[in-house]
Coordinates of N, CA and C in Angstrom, one line a residue:
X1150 N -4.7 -60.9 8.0 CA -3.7 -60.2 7.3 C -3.5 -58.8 7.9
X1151 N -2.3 -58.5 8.3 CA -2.2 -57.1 8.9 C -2.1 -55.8 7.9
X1152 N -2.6 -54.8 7.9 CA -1.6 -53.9 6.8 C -0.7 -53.2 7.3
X1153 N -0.3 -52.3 7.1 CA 1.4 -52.0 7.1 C 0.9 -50.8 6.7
X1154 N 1.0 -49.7 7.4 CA 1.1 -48.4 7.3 C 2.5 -47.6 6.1
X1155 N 2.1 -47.3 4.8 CA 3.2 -46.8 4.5 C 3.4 -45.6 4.9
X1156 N 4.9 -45.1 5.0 CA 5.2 -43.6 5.5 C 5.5 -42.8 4.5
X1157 N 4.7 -41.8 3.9 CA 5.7 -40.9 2.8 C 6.5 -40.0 3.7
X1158 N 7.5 -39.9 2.8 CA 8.4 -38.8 3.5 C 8.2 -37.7 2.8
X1159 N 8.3 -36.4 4.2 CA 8.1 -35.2 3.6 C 8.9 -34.6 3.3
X1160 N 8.7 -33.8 2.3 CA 9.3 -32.9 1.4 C 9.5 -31.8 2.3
X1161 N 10.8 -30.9 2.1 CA 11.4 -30.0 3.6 C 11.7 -29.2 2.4
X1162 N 11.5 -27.7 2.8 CA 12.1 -26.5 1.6 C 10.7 -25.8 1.2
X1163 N 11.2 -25.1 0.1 CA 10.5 -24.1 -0.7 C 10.0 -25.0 -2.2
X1164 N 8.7 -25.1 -2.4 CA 8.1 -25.9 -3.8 C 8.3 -25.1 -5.0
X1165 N 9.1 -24.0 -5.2 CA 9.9 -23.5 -6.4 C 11.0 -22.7 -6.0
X1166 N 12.3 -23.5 -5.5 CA 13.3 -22.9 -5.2 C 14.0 -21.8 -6.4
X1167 N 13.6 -22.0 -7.5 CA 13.8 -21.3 -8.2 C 13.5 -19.9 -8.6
X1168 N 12.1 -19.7 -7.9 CA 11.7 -18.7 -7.7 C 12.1 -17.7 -6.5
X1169 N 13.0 -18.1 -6.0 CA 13.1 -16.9 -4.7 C 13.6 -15.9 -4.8
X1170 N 13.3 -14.7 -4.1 CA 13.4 -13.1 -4.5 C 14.9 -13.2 -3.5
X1171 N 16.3 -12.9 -4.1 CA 17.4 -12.6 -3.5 C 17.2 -11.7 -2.4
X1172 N 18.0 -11.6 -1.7 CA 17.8 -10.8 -0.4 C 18.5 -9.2 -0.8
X1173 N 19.3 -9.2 -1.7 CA 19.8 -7.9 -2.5 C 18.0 -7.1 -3.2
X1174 N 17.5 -7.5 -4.3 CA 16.0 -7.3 -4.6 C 15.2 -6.8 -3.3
X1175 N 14.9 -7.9 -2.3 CA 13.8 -7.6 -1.2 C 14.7 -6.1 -0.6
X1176 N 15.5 -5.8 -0.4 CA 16.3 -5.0 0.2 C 15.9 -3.5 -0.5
X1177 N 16.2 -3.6 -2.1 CA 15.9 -2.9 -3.2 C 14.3 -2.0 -2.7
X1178 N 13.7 -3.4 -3.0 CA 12.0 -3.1 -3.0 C 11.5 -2.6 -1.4
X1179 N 12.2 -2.8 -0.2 CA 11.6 -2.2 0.7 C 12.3 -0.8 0.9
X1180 N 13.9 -0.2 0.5 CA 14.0 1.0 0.2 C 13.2 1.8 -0.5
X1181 N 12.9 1.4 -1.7 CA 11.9 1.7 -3.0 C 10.2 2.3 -1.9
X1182 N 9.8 1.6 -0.9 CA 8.3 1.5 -0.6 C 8.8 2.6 0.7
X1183 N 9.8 2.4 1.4 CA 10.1 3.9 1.9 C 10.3 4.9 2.0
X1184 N 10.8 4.7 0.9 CA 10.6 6.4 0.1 C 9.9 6.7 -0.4
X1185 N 8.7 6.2 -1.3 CA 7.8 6.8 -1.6 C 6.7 6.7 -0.6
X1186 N 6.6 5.8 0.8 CA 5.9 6.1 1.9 C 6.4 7.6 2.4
X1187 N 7.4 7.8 2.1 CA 8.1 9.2 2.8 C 7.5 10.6 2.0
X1188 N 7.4 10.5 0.8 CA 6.8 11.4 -0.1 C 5.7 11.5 0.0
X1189 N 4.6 10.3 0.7 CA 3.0 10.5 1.1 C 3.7 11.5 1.8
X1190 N 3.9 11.2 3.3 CA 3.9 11.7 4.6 C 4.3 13.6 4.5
X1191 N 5.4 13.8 3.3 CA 5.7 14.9 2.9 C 4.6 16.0 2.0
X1192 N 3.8 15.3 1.3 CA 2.7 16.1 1.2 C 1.5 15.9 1.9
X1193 N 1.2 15.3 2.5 CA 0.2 15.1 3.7 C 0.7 15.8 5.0
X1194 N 1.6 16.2 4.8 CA 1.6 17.1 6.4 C 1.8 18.5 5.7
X1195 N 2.1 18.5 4.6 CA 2.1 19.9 3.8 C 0.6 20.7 3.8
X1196 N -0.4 19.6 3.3 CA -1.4 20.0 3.0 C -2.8 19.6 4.0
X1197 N -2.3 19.3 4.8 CA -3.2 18.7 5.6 C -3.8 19.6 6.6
X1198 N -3.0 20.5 7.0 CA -3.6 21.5 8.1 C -4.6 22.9 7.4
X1199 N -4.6 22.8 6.0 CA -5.1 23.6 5.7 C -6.7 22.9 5.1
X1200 N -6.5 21.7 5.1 CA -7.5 20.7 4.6 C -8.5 20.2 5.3
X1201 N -8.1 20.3 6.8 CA -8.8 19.8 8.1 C -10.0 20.9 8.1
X1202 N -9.1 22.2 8.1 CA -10.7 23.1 8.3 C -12.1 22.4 8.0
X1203 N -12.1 22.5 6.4 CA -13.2 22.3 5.9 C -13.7 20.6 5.3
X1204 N -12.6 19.9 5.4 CA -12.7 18.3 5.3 C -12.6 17.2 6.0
X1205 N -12.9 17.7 7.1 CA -12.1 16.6 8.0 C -12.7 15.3 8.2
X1206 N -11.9 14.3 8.2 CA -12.0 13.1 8.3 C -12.3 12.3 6.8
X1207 N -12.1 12.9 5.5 CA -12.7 13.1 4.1 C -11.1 11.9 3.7
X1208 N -10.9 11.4 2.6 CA -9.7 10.5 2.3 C -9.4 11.8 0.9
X1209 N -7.8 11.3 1.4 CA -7.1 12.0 0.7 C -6.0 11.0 -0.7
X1210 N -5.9 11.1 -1.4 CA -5.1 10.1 -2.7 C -4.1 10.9 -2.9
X1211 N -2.9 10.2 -2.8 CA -1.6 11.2 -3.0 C -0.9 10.5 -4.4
X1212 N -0.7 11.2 -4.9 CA 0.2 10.6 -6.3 C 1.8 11.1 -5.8
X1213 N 2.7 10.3 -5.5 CA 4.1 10.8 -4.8 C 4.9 11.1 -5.5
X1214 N 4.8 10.9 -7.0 CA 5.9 11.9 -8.1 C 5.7 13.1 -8.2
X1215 N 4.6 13.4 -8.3 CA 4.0 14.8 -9.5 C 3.4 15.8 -7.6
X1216 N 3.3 14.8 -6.5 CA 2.7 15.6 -5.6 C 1.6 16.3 -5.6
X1217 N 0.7 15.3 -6.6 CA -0.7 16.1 -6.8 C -1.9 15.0 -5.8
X1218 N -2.8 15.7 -5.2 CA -4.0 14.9 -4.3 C -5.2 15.2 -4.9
X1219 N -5.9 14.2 -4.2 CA -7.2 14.1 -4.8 C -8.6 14.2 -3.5
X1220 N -8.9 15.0 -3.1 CA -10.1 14.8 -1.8 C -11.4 14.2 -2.1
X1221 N -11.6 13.4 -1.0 CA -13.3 12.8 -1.2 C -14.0 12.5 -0.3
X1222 N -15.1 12.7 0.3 CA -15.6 12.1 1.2 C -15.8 10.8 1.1
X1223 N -15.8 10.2 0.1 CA -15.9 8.3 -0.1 C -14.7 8.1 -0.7
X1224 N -14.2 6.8 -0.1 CA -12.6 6.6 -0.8 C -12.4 6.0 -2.4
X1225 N -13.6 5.5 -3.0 CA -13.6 5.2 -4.3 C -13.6 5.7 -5.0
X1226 N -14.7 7.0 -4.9 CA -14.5 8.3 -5.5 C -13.4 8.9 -5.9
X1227 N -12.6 9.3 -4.8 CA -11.2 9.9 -5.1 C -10.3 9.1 -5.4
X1228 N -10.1 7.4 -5.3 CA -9.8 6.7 -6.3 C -9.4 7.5 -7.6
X1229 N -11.2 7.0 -8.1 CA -11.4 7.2 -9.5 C -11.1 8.5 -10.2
X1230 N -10.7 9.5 -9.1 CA -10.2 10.8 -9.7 C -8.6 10.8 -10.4
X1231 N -8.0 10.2 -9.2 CA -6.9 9.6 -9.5 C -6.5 9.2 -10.4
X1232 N -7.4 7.9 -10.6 CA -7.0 7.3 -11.8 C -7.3 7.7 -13.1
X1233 N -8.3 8.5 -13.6 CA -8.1 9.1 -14.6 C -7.2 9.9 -14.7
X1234 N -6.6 10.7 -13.9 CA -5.5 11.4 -14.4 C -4.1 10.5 -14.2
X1235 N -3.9 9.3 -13.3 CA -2.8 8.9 -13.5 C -3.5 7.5 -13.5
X1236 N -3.5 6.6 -14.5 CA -4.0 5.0 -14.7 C -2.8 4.6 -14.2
X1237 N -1.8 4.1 -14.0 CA -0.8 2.9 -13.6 C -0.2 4.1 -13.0
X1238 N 0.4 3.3 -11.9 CA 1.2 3.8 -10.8 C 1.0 3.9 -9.3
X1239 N 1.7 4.3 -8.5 CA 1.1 3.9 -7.0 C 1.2 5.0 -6.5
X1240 N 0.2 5.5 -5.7 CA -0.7 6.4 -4.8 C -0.8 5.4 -3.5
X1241 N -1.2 7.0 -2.3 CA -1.6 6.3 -1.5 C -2.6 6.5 -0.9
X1242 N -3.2 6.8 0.5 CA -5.0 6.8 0.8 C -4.5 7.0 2.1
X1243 N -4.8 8.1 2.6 CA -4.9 8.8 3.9 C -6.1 9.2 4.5
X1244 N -6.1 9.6 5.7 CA -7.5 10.0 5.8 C -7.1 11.3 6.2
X1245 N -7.7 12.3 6.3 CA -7.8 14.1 7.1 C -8.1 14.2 8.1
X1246 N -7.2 13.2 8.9 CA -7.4 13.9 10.3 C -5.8 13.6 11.1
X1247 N -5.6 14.2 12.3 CA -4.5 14.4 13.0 C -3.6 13.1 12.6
X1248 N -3.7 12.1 12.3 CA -2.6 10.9 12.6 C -2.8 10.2 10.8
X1249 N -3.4 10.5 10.5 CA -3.7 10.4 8.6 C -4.3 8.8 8.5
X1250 N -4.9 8.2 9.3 CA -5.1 6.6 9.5 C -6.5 6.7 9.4
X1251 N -7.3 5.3 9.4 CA -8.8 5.1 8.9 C -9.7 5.0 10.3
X1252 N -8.4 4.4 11.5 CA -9.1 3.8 12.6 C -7.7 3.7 13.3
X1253 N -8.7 2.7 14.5 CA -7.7 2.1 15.3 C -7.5 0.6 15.3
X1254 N -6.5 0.2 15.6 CA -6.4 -1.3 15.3 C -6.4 -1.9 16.8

């Protein structure tokens, strides 16, 4: 007796078409993350030359509404400084030195 290989056919697409983010939205949301990437960069170069003296290479937590930072030599720490004064909302994490990055990739 031979068997016979059945074939399923595959399924081509997205497994919840219904879910997809419109390209109007994605458009929205990556304006949205540019600007407030723009408001780090605007107080991190504001504050940063005066911060190098005596911290350098220390992480910096930027809150981009209120333009208030938080310094730490450990990055969890200044986290948690953050977050008690601002719980929900998005910050960002720099480091204090010339190019504001952690490393090299």
């Amino acid at each position: 007796m031979t068997q016979t290989n059945r074939k399923i056919p595959r399924r081509r697409g997205r497994l919840f078409p219904e879910f997809t983010i419109p390209p109007e939205e994605l458009a929205r949301r990556k304006a949205e993350k540019d600007a407030r990437s723009q408001r780090y960069r605007e107080v991190f170069s504001k504050v940063s030359p005066e911060l190098m003296k005596n911290h350098y290479n220390w992480f910096i937590v930027i809150e981009p509404d209120s333009g208030d930072y938080f310094i730490d030599i450990d990055e969890e720490v200044a986290v948690q400084k953050t977050r008690q004064k601002y719980p929900s909302g998005m910050v960002g994490i720099m480091r204090l030195n010339e190019t504001g990055t952690c490393g090299m990739i």
